[in-house]
PDB file of C-alpha atoms in Angstrom:
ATOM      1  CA  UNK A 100     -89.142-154.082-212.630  1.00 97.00           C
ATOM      2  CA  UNK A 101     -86.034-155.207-210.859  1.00 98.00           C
ATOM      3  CA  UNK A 102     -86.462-156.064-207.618  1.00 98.00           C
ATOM      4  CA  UNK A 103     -84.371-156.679-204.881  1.00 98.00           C
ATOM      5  CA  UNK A 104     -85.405-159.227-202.542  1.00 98.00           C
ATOM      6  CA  UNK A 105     -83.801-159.622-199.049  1.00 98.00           C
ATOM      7  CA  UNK A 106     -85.141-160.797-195.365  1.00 98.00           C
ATOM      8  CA  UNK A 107     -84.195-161.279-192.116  1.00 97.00           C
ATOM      9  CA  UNK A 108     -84.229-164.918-191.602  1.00 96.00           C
ATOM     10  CA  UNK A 109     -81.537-166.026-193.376  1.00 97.00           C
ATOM     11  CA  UNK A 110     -81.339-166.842-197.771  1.00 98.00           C
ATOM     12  CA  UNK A 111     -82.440-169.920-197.243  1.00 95.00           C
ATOM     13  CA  UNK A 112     -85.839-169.131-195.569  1.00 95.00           C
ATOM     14  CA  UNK A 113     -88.793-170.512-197.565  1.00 95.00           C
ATOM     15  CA  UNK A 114     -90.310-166.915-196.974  1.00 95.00           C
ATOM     16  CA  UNK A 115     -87.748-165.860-199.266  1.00 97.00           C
ATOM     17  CA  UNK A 116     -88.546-168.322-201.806  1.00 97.00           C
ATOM     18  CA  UNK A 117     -92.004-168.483-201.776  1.00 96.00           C
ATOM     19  CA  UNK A 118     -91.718-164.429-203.063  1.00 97.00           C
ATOM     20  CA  UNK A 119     -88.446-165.508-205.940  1.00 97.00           C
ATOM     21  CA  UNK A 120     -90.870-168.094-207.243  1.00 96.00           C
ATOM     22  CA  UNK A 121     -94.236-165.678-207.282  1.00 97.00           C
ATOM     23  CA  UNK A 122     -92.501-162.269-208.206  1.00 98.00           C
ATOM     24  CA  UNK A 123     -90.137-164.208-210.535  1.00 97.00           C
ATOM     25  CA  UNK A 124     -92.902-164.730-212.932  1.00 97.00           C
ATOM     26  CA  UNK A 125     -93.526-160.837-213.432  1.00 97.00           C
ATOM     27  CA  UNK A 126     -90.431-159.408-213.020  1.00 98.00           C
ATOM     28  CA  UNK A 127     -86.389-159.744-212.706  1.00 98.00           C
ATOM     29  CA  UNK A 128     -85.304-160.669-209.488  1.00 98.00           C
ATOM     30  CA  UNK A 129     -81.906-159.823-207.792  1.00 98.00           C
ATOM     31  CA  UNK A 130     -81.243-161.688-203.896  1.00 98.00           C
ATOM     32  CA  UNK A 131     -79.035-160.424-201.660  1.00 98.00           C
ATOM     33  CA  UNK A 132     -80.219-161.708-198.047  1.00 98.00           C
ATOM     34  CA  UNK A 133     -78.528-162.553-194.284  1.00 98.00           C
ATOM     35  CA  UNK A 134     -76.697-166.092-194.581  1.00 98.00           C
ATOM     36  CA  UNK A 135     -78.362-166.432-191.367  1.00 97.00           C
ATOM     37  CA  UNK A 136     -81.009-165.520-188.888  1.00 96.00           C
ATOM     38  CA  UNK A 137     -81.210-161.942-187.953  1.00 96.00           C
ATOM     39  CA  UNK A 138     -84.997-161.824-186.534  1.00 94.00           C
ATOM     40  CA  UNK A 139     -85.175-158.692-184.548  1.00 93.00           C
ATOM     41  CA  UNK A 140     -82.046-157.585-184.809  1.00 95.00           C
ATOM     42  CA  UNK A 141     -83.682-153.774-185.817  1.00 95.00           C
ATOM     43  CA  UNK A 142     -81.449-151.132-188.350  1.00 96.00           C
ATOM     44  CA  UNK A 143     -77.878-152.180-188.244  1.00 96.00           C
ATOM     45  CA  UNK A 144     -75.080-150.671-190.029  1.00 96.00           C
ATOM     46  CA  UNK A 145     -71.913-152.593-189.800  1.00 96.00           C
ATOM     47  CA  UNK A 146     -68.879-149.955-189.969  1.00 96.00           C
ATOM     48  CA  UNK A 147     -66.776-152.204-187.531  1.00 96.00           C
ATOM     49  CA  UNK A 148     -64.951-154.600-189.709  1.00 97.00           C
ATOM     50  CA  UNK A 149     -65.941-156.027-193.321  1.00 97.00           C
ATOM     51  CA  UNK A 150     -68.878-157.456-195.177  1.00 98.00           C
ATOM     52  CA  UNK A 151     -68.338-160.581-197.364  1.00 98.00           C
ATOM     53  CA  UNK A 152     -70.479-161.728-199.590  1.00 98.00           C
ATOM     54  CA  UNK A 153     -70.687-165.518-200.950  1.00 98.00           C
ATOM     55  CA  UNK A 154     -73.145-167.065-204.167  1.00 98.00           C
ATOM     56  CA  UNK A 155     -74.916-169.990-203.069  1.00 98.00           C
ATOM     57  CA  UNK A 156     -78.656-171.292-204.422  1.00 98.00           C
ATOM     58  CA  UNK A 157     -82.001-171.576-203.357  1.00 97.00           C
ATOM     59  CA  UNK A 158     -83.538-174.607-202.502  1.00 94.00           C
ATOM     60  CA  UNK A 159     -84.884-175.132-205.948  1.00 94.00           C
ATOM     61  CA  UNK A 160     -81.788-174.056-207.856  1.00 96.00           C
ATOM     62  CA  UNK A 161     -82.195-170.267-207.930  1.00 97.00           C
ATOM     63  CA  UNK A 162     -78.951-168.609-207.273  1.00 97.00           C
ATOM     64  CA  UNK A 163     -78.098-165.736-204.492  1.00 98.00           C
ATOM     65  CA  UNK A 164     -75.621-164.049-202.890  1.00 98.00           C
ATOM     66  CA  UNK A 165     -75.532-164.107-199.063  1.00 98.00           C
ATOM     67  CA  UNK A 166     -74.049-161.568-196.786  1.00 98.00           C
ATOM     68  CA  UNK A 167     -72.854-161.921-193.047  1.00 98.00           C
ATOM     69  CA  UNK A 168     -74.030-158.938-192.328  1.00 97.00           C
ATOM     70  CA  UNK A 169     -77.336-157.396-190.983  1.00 98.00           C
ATOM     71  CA  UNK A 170     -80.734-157.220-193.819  1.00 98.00           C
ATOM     72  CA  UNK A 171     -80.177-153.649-193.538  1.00 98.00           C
ATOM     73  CA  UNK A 172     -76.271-154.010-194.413  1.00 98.00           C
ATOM     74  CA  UNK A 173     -77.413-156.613-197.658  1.00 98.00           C
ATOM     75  CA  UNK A 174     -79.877-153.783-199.046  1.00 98.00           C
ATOM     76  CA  UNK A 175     -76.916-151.048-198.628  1.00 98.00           C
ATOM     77  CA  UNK A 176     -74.246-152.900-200.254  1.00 98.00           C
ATOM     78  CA  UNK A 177     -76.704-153.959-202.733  1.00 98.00           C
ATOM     79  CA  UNK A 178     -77.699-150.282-203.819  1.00 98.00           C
ATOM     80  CA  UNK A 179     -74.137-149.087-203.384  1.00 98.00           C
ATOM     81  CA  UNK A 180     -73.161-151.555-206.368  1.00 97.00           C
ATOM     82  CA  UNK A 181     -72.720-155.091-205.244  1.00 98.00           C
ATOM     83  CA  UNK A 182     -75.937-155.357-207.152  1.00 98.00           C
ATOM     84  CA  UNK A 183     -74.582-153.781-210.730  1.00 96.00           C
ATOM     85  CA  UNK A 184     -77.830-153.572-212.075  1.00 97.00           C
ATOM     86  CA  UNK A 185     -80.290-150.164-211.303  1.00 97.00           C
ATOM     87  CA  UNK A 186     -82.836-151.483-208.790  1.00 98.00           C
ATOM     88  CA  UNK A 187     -86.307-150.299-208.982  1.00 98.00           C
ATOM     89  CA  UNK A 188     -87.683-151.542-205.750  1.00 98.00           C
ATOM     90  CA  UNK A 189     -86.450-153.536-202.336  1.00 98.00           C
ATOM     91  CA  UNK A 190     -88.953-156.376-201.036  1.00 98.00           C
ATOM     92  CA  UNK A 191     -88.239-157.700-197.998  1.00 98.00           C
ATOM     93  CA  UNK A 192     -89.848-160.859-196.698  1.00 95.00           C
ATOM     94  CA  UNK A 193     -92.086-162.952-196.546  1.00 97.00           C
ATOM     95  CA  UNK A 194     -91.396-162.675-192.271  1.00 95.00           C
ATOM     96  CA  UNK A 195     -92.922-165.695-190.747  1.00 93.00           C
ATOM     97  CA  UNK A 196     -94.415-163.411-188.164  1.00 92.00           C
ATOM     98  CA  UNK A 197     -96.854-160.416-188.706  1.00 95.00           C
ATOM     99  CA  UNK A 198     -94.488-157.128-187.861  1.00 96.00           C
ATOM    100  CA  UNK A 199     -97.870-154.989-186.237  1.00 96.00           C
ATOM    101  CA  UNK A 200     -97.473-151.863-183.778  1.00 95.00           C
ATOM    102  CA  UNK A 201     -93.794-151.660-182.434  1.00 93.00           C
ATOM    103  CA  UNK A 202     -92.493-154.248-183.863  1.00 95.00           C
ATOM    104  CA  UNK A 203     -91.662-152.315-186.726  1.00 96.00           C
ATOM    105  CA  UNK A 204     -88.679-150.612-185.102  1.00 95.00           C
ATOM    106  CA  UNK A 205     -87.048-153.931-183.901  1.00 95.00           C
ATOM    107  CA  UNK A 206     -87.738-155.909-187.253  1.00 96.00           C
ATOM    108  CA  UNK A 207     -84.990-156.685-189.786  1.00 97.00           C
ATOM    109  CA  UNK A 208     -87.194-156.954-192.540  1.00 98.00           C
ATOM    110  CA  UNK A 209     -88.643-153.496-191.995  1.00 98.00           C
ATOM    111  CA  UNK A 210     -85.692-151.647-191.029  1.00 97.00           C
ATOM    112  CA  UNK A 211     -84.487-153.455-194.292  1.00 98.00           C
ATOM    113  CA  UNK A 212     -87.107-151.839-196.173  1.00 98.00           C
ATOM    114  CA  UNK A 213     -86.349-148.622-194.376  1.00 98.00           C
ATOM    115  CA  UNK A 214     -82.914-149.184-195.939  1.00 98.00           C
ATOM    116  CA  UNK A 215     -83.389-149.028-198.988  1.00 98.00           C
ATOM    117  CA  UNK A 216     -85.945-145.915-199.024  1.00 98.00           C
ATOM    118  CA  UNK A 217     -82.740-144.233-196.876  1.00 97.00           C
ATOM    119  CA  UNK A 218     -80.775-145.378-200.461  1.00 97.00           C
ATOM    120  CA  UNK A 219     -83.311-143.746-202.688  1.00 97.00           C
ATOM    121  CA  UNK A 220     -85.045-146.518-203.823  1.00 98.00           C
ATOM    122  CA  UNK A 221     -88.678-147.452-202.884  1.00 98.00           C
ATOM    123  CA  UNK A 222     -88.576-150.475-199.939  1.00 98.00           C
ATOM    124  CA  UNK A 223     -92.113-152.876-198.941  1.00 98.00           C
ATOM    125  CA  UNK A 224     -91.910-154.936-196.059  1.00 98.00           C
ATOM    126  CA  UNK A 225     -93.904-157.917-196.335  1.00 98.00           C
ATOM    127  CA  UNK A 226     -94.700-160.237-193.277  1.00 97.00           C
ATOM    128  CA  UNK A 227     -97.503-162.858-192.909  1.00 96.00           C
ATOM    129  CA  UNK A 228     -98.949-163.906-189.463  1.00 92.00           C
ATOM    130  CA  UNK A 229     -98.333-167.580-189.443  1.00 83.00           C
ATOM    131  CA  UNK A 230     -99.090-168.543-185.612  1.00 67.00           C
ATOM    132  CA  UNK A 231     -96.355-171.497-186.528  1.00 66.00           C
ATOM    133  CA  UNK A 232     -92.910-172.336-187.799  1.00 67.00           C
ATOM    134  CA  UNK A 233     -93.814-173.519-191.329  1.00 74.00           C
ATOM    135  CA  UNK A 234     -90.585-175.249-193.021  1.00 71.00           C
ATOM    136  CA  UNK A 235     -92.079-175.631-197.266  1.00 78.00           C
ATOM    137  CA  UNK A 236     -92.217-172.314-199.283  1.00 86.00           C
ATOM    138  CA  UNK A 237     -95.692-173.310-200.454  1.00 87.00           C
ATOM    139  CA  UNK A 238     -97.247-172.417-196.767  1.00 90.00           C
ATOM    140  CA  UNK A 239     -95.956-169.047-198.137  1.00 94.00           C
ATOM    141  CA  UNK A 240     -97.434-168.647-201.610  1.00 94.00           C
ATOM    142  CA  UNK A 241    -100.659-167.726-201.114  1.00 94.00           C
ATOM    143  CA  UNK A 242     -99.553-165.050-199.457  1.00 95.00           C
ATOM    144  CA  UNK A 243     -96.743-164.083-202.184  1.00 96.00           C
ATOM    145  CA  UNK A 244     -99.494-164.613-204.656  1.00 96.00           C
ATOM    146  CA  UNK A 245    -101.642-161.657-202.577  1.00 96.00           C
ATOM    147  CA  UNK A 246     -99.164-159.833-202.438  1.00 97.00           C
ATOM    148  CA  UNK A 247     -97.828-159.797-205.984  1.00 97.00           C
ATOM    149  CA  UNK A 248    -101.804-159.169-207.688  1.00 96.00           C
ATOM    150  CA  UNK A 249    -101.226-156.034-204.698  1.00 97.00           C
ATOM    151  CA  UNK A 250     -97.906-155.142-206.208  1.00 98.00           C
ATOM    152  CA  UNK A 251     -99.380-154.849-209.612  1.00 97.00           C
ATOM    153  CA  UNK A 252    -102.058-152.310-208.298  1.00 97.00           C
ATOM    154  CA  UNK A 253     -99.510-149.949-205.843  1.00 97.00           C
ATOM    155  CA  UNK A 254     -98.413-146.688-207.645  1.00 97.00           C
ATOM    156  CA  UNK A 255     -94.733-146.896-206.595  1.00 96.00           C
ATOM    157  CA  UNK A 256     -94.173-143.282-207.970  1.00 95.00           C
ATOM    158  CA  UNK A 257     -96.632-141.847-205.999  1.00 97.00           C
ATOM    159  CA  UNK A 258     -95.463-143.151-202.568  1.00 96.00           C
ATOM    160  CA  UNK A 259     -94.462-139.634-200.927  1.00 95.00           C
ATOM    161  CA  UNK A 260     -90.609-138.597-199.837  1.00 94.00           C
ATOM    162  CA  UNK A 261     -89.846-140.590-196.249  1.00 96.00           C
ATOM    163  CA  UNK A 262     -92.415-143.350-196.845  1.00 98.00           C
ATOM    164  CA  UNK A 263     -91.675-147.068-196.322  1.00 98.00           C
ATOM    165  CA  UNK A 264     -94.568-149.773-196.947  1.00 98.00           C
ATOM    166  CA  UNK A 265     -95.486-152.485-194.241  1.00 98.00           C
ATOM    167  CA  UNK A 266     -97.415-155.112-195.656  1.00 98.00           C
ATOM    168  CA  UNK A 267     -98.985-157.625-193.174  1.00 98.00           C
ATOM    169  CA  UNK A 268    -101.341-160.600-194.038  1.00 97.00           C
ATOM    170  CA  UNK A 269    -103.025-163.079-192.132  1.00 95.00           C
ATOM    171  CA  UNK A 270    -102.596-166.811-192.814  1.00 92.00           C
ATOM    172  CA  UNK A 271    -105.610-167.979-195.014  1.00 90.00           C
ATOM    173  CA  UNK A 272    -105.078-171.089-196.231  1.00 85.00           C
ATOM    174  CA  UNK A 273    -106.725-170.789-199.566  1.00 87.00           C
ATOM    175  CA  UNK A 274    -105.792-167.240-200.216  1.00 85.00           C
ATOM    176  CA  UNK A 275    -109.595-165.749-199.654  1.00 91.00           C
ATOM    177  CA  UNK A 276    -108.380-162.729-197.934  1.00 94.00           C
ATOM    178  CA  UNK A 277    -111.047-160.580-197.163  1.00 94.00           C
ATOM    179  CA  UNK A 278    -109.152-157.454-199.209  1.00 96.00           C
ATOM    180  CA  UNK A 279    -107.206-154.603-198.238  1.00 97.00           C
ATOM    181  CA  UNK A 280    -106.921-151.975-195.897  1.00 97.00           C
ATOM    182  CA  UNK A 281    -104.738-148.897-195.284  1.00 97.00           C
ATOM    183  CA  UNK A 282    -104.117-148.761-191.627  1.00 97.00           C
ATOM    184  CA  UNK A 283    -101.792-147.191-188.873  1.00 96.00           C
ATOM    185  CA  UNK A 284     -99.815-149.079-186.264  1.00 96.00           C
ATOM    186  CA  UNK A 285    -101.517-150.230-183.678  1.00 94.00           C
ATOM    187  CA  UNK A 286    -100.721-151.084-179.839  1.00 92.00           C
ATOM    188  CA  UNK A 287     -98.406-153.787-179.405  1.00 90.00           C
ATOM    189  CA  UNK A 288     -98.357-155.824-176.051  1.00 88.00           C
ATOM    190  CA  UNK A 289     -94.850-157.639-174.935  1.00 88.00           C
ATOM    191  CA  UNK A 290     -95.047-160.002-172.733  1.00 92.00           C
ATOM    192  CA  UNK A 291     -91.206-160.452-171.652  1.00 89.00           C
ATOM    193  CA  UNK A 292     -89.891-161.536-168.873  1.00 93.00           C
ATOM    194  CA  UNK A 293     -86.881-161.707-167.706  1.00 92.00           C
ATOM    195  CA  UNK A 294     -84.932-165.408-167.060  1.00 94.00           C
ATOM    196  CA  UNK A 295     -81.911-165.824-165.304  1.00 94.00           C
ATOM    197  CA  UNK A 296     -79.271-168.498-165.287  1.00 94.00           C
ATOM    198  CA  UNK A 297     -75.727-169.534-163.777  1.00 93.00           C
ATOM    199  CA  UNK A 298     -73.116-170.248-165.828  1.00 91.00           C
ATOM    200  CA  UNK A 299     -70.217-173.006-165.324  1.00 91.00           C
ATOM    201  CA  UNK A 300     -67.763-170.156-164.059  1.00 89.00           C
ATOM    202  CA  UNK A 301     -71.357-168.843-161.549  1.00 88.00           C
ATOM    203  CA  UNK A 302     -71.218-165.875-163.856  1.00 93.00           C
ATOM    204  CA  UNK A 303     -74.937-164.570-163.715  1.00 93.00           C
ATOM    205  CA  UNK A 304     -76.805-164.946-167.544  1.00 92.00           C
ATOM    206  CA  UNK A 305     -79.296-163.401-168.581  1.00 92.00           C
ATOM    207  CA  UNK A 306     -82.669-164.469-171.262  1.00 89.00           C
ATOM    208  CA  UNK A 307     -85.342-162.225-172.599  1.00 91.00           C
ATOM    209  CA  UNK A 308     -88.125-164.285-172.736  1.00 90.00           C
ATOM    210  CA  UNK A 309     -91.555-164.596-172.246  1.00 86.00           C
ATOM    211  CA  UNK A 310     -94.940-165.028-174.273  1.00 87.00           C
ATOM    212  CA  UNK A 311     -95.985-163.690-177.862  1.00 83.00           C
ATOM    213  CA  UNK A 312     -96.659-160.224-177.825  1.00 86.00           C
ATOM    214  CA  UNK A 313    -100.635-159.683-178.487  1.00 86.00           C
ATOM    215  CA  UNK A 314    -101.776-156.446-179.338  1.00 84.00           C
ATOM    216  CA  UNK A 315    -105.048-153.815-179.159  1.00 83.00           C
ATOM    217  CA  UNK A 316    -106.207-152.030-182.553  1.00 80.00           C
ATOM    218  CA  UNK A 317    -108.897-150.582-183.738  1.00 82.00           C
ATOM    219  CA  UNK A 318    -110.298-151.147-187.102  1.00 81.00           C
ATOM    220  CA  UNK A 319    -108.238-149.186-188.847  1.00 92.00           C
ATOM    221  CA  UNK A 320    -104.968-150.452-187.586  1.00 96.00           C
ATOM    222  CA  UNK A 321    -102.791-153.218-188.780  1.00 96.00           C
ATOM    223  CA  UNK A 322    -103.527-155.260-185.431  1.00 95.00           C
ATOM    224  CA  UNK A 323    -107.628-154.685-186.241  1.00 95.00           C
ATOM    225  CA  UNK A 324    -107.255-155.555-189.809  1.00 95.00           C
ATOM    226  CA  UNK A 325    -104.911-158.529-189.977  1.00 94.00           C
ATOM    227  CA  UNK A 326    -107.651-159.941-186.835  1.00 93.00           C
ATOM    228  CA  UNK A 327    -110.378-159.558-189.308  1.00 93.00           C
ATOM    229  CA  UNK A 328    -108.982-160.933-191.972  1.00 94.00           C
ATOM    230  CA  UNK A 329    -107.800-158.032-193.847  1.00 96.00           C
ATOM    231  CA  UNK A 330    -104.159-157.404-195.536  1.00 97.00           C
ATOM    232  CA  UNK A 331    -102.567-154.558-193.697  1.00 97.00           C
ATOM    233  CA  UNK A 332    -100.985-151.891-195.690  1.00 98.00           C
ATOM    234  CA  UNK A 333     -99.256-149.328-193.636  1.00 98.00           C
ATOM    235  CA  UNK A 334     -97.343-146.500-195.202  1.00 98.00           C
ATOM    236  CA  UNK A 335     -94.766-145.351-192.274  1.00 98.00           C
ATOM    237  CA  UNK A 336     -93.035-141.550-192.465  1.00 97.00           C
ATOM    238  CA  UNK A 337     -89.285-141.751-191.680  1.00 96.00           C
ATOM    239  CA  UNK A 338     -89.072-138.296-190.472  1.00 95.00           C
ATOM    240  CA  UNK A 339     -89.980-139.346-186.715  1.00 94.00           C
ATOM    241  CA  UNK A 340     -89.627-135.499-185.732  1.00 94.00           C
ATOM    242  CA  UNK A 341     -92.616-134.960-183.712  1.00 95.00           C
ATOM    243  CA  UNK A 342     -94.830-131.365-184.857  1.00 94.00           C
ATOM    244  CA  UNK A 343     -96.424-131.487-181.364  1.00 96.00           C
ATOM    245  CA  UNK A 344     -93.985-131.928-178.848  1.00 97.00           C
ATOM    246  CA  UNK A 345     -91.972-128.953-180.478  1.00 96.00           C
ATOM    247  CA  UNK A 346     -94.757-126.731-179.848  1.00 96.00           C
ATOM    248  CA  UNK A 347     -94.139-127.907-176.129  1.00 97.00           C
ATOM    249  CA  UNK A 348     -90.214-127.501-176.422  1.00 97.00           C
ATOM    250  CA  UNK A 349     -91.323-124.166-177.852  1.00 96.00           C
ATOM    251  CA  UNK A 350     -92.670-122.970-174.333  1.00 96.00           C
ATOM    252  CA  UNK A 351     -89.789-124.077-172.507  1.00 97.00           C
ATOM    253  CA  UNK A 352     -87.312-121.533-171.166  1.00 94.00           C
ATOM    254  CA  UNK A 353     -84.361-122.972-173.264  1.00 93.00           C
TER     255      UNK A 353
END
């Protein structure tokens, strides 16, 4: 296949790499990523002024193009024809955080993902719960490795109309995950709170900060699964219309 690889940490994130060097082996590889750190920045479309685009090269030589833009701006500019080449599939990732419950509306390398399915082509988030900030791409293969042998196995012609992928994997070392499971979002618990400053000028500030989120699943969601060791595949429908709460609308005297 071709595949499209962006993220939202930046090109030069060793998430990025660890997935040019693993995928690279199987398949041809096209990058167009952030040239810098757009972690939670959610679905962005720039219309507001322009997009460039620059070459530059991976840490071990492999070249790229980075964008200013948003992830979700690379993958359109990329399927709109910066990217000459048909693409058969958008991989976003590796995120050096797992993306479980509602995170997936505020992540870039979702909402990436959920680009490119928007663009007609078939879009797989992939993020890996480190619990750290790991700087070498190889703290990152064996979870590229996973999640290429998974790759081989998914039927990308059979993922229904709407559907984005989010992958999630737990940090094992060695690579023993424990296998697979296809799970639903689970509950996601922020912790934020909010921190105030003063500025030179006494012009009030404002920080969102706080502790990690944790999070309450079951068994078969992705916060139960990545907990016991499983990788999380969850297939997430873009039509967020919502069957029941029309019924209620329904009864209304509209």
């Amino acid at each position: 296949m071709h595949i499209l690889l962006c993220n939202d940490d930046g090109v030069t994130h060793p998430g990025l790499l660890a997935m040019v060097q693993t995928l690279g082996k199987k398949h041809k590889i096209s990058i167009l990523a952030p040239d810098t750190n757009w972690s939670a920045c959610g679905h962005v479309k720039t219309l507001h002024r322009p997009l460039l685009v620059k070459e530059v090269n991976l840490a071990d030589g492999t070249p790229a193009l980075a964008c200013d833009g948003a992830p979700s701006d690379c993958v359109a500019i990329a399927l709109l024809g910066v990217i000459e080449e048909p693409i058969d599939l958008v991989v976003t990732g590796i995120n050096p955080h797992a993306n479980l419950g509602h995170d997936v509306t505020y992540s870039g390398t979702v909402t990436s993902a959920i680009e490119a399915v928007y663009g007609g082509v078939p879009g797989i988030a992939v993020s890996l719960e480190t619990g750290g900030d790991f700087k070498d791409e190889k703290d990152f293969l064996p979870a590229a490795e996973a999640f290429s042998d998974l790759l081989d196995r998914f039927k990308l012609d059979e993922i229904p109309e709407k559907t984005v992928l989010s992958v999630n994997l737990p940090y094992i070392k060695d690579g023993n995950f424990k296998g697979v499971q296809i799970t639903r979002l689970g509950k996601r618990i922020y912790r934020d709170e909010l921190i105030r400053n003063m500025g030179p000028k006494k012009r009030e500030y404002y920080w969102i900060g706080g502790e990690h989120p944790v999070g309450e699943g079951d068994v078969d969601t992705d916060i139960g699964a990545i907990r016991e060791g499983y990788i999380s595949v969850t297939p997430l429908y873009l039509d967020m219309s919502s069957a029941e709460a029309r019924e209620v609308l329904k009864k209304w005297d509209l």
